[in-house]
Amino acid sequence: MQNILKQGLTPHQLALTTAVGVAIGIVPVLGATTLLGTLAAVRLRLNVAAMLLISHLMSPLQLLFMLPLLRFGAPLLGANAQTLTMGRVRYLFTHDLGGAFTLLWRAELGALLLWLVAAVPLGLILYFSARPIYQGLLQKKALKELEG
């Protein structure tokens, strides 16, 4: 964290990087974290490396939340969540490829909707919680530089 503070990032930028990085890190789409994190960091003019570090540190949570989000998201778009089991998906891939893609497509879109609903308040809470913490760290750093 000290190296990031030395790069001249403001508490606002650090808090925004943390909030957006965590939210993107738990997106229920495997492989999307790097692309979304990079795009968000470039668009918001944040540190890309810090964004990717934070978002990739969320990988265990992403995996933990993925199946529940898929199961709860499936009924939102008309898919039967009870058919969303590994055995059923494996059966569909061998006997009804179109049915497998339909089930997974609807479950994934529903999971993304749930993620969006949860990511906005999560991001706001993280941003407003992290900003004073980073402000304090920056003030401590400035005091140490004045003393030393």
PDB file of C-alpha atoms in Angstrom:
ATOM      1  CA  MET A   1       0.000   0.000   0.000  1.00  0.00           C
ATOM      2  CA  GLN A   2       2.918   2.338   0.706  1.00  0.00           C
ATOM      3  CA  ASN A   3       4.085   2.081  -2.921  1.00  0.00           C
ATOM      4  CA  ILE A   4       0.637   3.016  -4.189  1.00  0.00           C
ATOM      5  CA  LEU A   5       0.562   6.003  -1.850  1.00  0.00           C
ATOM      6  CA  LYS A   6       3.941   7.099  -3.246  1.00  0.00           C
ATOM      7  CA  GLN A   7       2.469   7.237  -6.749  1.00  0.00           C
ATOM      8  CA  GLY A   8       0.472  10.321  -5.807  1.00  0.00           C
ATOM      9  CA  LEU A   9      -2.969   8.770  -5.812  1.00  0.00           C
ATOM     10  CA  THR A  10      -5.532  10.694  -3.825  1.00  0.00           C
ATOM     11  CA  PRO A  11      -7.672   9.091  -1.102  1.00  0.00           C
ATOM     12  CA  HIS A  12     -10.602   9.448  -3.512  1.00  0.00           C
ATOM     13  CA  GLN A  13      -8.749   7.518  -6.231  1.00  0.00           C
ATOM     14  CA  LEU A  14      -7.610   4.819  -3.795  1.00  0.00           C
ATOM     15  CA  ALA A  15     -11.092   4.389  -2.337  1.00  0.00           C
ATOM     16  CA  LEU A  16     -12.652   4.274  -5.805  1.00  0.00           C
ATOM     17  CA  THR A  17     -10.067   1.723  -6.931  1.00  0.00           C
ATOM     18  CA  THR A  18     -10.856  -0.422  -3.900  1.00  0.00           C
ATOM     19  CA  ALA A  19     -14.634  -0.173  -4.291  1.00  0.00           C
ATOM     20  CA  VAL A  20     -14.709  -0.804  -8.027  1.00  0.00           C
ATOM     21  CA  GLY A  21     -12.037  -3.509  -7.795  1.00  0.00           C
ATOM     22  CA  VAL A  22     -13.976  -5.461  -5.187  1.00  0.00           C
ATOM     23  CA  ALA A  23     -17.250  -5.113  -7.090  1.00  0.00           C
ATOM     24  CA  ILE A  24     -15.667  -6.225 -10.362  1.00  0.00           C
ATOM     25  CA  GLY A  25     -13.763  -8.991  -8.606  1.00  0.00           C
ATOM     26  CA  ILE A  26     -16.978 -10.788  -7.666  1.00  0.00           C
ATOM     27  CA  VAL A  27     -18.685 -10.558 -11.077  1.00  0.00           C
ATOM     28  CA  PRO A  28     -20.216 -13.989 -11.743  1.00  0.00           C
ATOM     29  CA  VAL A  29     -18.505 -14.458 -15.106  1.00  0.00           C
ATOM     30  CA  LEU A  30     -15.246 -16.371 -15.127  1.00  0.00           C
ATOM     31  CA  GLY A  31     -12.579 -14.574 -17.107  1.00  0.00           C
ATOM     32  CA  ALA A  32     -14.282 -11.181 -17.127  1.00  0.00           C
ATOM     33  CA  THR A  33     -12.402  -9.729 -14.166  1.00  0.00           C
ATOM     34  CA  THR A  34      -9.289  -8.639 -16.055  1.00  0.00           C
ATOM     35  CA  LEU A  35     -11.178  -7.079 -18.944  1.00  0.00           C
ATOM     36  CA  LEU A  36     -13.734  -5.287 -16.762  1.00  0.00           C
ATOM     37  CA  GLY A  37     -11.088  -4.141 -14.263  1.00  0.00           C
ATOM     38  CA  THR A  38      -8.859  -2.740 -16.983  1.00  0.00           C
ATOM     39  CA  LEU A  39     -11.725  -0.974 -18.742  1.00  0.00           C
ATOM     40  CA  ALA A  40     -12.997   0.521 -15.484  1.00  0.00           C
ATOM     41  CA  ALA A  41      -9.540   1.673 -14.408  1.00  0.00           C
ATOM     42  CA  VAL A  42      -8.813   3.313 -17.765  1.00  0.00           C
ATOM     43  CA  ARG A  43     -12.268   4.918 -17.966  1.00  0.00           C
ATOM     44  CA  LEU A  44     -12.098   6.267 -14.399  1.00  0.00           C
ATOM     45  CA  ARG A  45      -8.380   7.166 -14.719  1.00  0.00           C
ATOM     46  CA  LEU A  46      -7.360   4.897 -11.874  1.00  0.00           C
ATOM     47  CA  ASN A  47      -4.283   2.759 -11.355  1.00  0.00           C
ATOM     48  CA  VAL A  48      -4.779  -0.308 -13.568  1.00  0.00           C
ATOM     49  CA  ALA A  49      -2.335  -2.492 -11.614  1.00  0.00           C
ATOM     50  CA  ALA A  50      -3.983  -1.672  -8.279  1.00  0.00           C
ATOM     51  CA  MET A  51      -7.440  -2.304  -9.751  1.00  0.00           C
ATOM     52  CA  LEU A  52      -6.408  -5.682 -11.133  1.00  0.00           C
ATOM     53  CA  LEU A  53      -4.664  -6.662  -7.910  1.00  0.00           C
ATOM     54  CA  ILE A  54      -7.763  -5.898  -5.842  1.00  0.00           C
ATOM     55  CA  SER A  55     -10.172  -7.514  -8.287  1.00  0.00           C
ATOM     56  CA  HIS A  56      -8.096 -10.685  -8.579  1.00  0.00           C
ATOM     57  CA  LEU A  57      -7.770 -10.951  -4.805  1.00  0.00           C
ATOM     58  CA  MET A  58     -11.564 -11.354  -4.849  1.00  0.00           C
ATOM     59  CA  SER A  59     -11.322 -14.590  -6.893  1.00  0.00           C
ATOM     60  CA  PRO A  60     -12.119 -16.891  -3.936  1.00  0.00           C
ATOM     61  CA  LEU A  61     -15.244 -14.841  -3.194  1.00  0.00           C
ATOM     62  CA  GLN A  62     -16.157 -14.819  -6.867  1.00  0.00           C
ATOM     63  CA  LEU A  63     -16.093 -18.610  -6.914  1.00  0.00           C
ATOM     64  CA  LEU A  64     -17.956 -18.804  -3.618  1.00  0.00           C
ATOM     65  CA  PHE A  65     -20.768 -16.523  -4.817  1.00  0.00           C
ATOM     66  CA  MET A  66     -21.027 -17.824  -8.380  1.00  0.00           C
ATOM     67  CA  LEU A  67     -23.233 -20.870  -7.855  1.00  0.00           C
ATOM     68  CA  PRO A  68     -25.710 -19.146  -5.501  1.00  0.00           C
ATOM     69  CA  LEU A  69     -25.969 -16.205  -7.911  1.00  0.00           C
ATOM     70  CA  LEU A  70     -26.596 -18.591 -10.803  1.00  0.00           C
ATOM     71  CA  ARG A  71     -29.218 -20.508  -8.837  1.00  0.00           C
ATOM     72  CA  PHE A  72     -31.024 -17.403  -7.605  1.00  0.00           C
ATOM     73  CA  GLY A  73     -30.618 -15.631 -10.934  1.00  0.00           C
ATOM     74  CA  ALA A  74     -31.980 -18.445 -13.104  1.00  0.00           C
ATOM     75  CA  PRO A  75     -35.642 -18.009 -12.078  1.00  0.00           C
ATOM     76  CA  LEU A  76     -35.461 -14.272 -12.817  1.00  0.00           C
ATOM     77  CA  LEU A  77     -35.327 -15.067 -16.520  1.00  0.00           C
ATOM     78  CA  GLY A  78     -37.576 -18.115 -16.575  1.00  0.00           C
ATOM     79  CA  ALA A  79     -35.071 -20.918 -16.027  1.00  0.00           C
ATOM     80  CA  ASN A  80     -35.712 -23.610 -13.458  1.00  0.00           C
ATOM     81  CA  ALA A  81     -33.084 -23.297 -10.729  1.00  0.00           C
ATOM     82  CA  GLN A  82     -33.641 -26.901  -9.653  1.00  0.00           C
ATOM     83  CA  THR A  83     -32.326 -28.084 -13.023  1.00  0.00           C
ATOM     84  CA  LEU A  84     -29.103 -26.179 -12.443  1.00  0.00           C
ATOM     85  CA  THR A  85     -27.031 -29.057 -11.128  1.00  0.00           C
ATOM     86  CA  MET A  86     -23.782 -30.434 -12.493  1.00  0.00           C
ATOM     87  CA  GLY A  87     -25.465 -33.716 -13.385  1.00  0.00           C
ATOM     88  CA  ARG A  88     -28.284 -31.984 -15.253  1.00  0.00           C
ATOM     89  CA  VAL A  89     -25.933 -29.621 -17.086  1.00  0.00           C
ATOM     90  CA  ARG A  90     -23.650 -32.525 -18.050  1.00  0.00           C
ATOM     91  CA  TYR A  91     -26.701 -34.463 -19.330  1.00  0.00           C
ATOM     92  CA  LEU A  92     -27.896 -31.462 -21.332  1.00  0.00           C
ATOM     93  CA  PHE A  93     -24.476 -30.940 -22.900  1.00  0.00           C
ATOM     94  CA  THR A  94     -24.439 -34.544 -24.145  1.00  0.00           C
ATOM     95  CA  HIS A  95     -28.129 -34.831 -25.158  1.00  0.00           C
ATOM     96  CA  ASP A  96     -29.504 -31.306 -25.705  1.00  0.00           C
ATOM     97  CA  LEU A  97     -26.820 -28.730 -26.393  1.00  0.00           C
ATOM     98  CA  GLY A  98     -29.366 -26.005 -27.119  1.00  0.00           C
ATOM     99  CA  GLY A  99     -31.124 -26.705 -23.824  1.00  0.00           C
ATOM    100  CA  ALA A 100     -27.821 -26.502 -21.962  1.00  0.00           C
ATOM    101  CA  PHE A 101     -26.968 -23.137 -23.467  1.00  0.00           C
ATOM    102  CA  THR A 102     -30.471 -21.805 -22.829  1.00  0.00           C
ATOM    103  CA  LEU A 103     -30.345 -22.865 -19.182  1.00  0.00           C
ATOM    104  CA  LEU A 104     -26.853 -21.478 -18.626  1.00  0.00           C
ATOM    105  CA  TRP A 105     -27.530 -18.279 -20.593  1.00  0.00           C
ATOM    106  CA  ARG A 106     -30.607 -17.453 -18.534  1.00  0.00           C
ATOM    107  CA  ALA A 107     -28.897 -18.371 -15.276  1.00  0.00           C
ATOM    108  CA  GLU A 108     -25.869 -16.238 -16.162  1.00  0.00           C
ATOM    109  CA  LEU A 109     -27.955 -13.204 -17.132  1.00  0.00           C
ATOM    110  CA  GLY A 110     -29.979 -13.552 -13.924  1.00  0.00           C
ATOM    111  CA  ALA A 111     -26.766 -13.846 -11.926  1.00  0.00           C
ATOM    112  CA  LEU A 112     -25.447 -10.687 -13.587  1.00  0.00           C
ATOM    113  CA  LEU A 113     -28.652  -8.837 -12.678  1.00  0.00           C
ATOM    114  CA  LEU A 114     -28.311  -9.913  -9.057  1.00  0.00           C
ATOM    115  CA  TRP A 115     -24.637  -8.930  -9.098  1.00  0.00           C
ATOM    116  CA  LEU A 116     -25.487  -5.476 -10.428  1.00  0.00           C
ATOM    117  CA  VAL A 117     -28.116  -4.970  -7.730  1.00  0.00           C
ATOM    118  CA  ALA A 118     -25.616  -5.988  -5.026  1.00  0.00           C
ATOM    119  CA  ALA A 119     -22.491  -4.360  -6.515  1.00  0.00           C
ATOM    120  CA  VAL A 120     -23.794  -0.791  -6.450  1.00  0.00           C
ATOM    121  CA  PRO A 121     -24.531  -0.600  -2.700  1.00  0.00           C
ATOM    122  CA  LEU A 122     -21.436  -2.686  -1.936  1.00  0.00           C
ATOM    123  CA  GLY A 123     -19.291  -0.305  -3.962  1.00  0.00           C
ATOM    124  CA  LEU A 124     -20.785   2.753  -2.275  1.00  0.00           C
ATOM    125  CA  ILE A 125     -20.278   1.298   1.197  1.00  0.00           C
ATOM    126  CA  LEU A 126     -16.686   0.355   0.408  1.00  0.00           C
ATOM    127  CA  TYR A 127     -15.930   3.734  -1.142  1.00  0.00           C
ATOM    128  CA  PHE A 128     -17.268   5.775   1.754  1.00  0.00           C
ATOM    129  CA  SER A 129     -15.633   3.439   4.286  1.00  0.00           C
ATOM    130  CA  ALA A 130     -12.228   3.320   2.597  1.00  0.00           C
ATOM    131  CA  ARG A 131     -11.870   7.011   1.813  1.00  0.00           C
ATOM    132  CA  PRO A 132     -11.331   8.156   5.442  1.00  0.00           C
ATOM    133  CA  ILE A 133      -8.936   5.257   6.008  1.00  0.00           C
ATOM    134  CA  TYR A 134      -6.812   6.264   3.009  1.00  0.00           C
ATOM    135  CA  GLN A 135      -7.028   9.911   4.079  1.00  0.00           C
ATOM    136  CA  GLY A 136      -5.628   8.937   7.489  1.00  0.00           C
ATOM    137  CA  LEU A 137      -2.818   6.902   5.904  1.00  0.00           C
ATOM    138  CA  LEU A 138      -1.932   9.806   3.662  1.00  0.00           C
ATOM    139  CA  GLN A 139      -1.859  12.205   6.630  1.00  0.00           C
ATOM    140  CA  LYS A 140       0.379   9.822   8.603  1.00  0.00           C
ATOM    141  CA  LYS A 141       2.696   9.585   5.625  1.00  0.00           C
ATOM    142  CA  ALA A 142       2.844  13.379   5.346  1.00  0.00           C
ATOM    143  CA  LEU A 143       3.600  13.717   9.089  1.00  0.00           C
ATOM    144  CA  LYS A 144       6.419  11.178   8.858  1.00  0.00           C
ATOM    145  CA  GLU A 145       7.936  13.057   5.932  1.00  0.00           C
ATOM    146  CA  LEU A 146       7.788  16.324   7.904  1.00  0.00           C
ATOM    147  CA  GLU A 147       9.394  14.718  10.966  1.00  0.00           C
ATOM    148  CA  GLY A 148      12.042  12.810   9.048  1.00  0.00           C
TER     149      GLY A 148
END
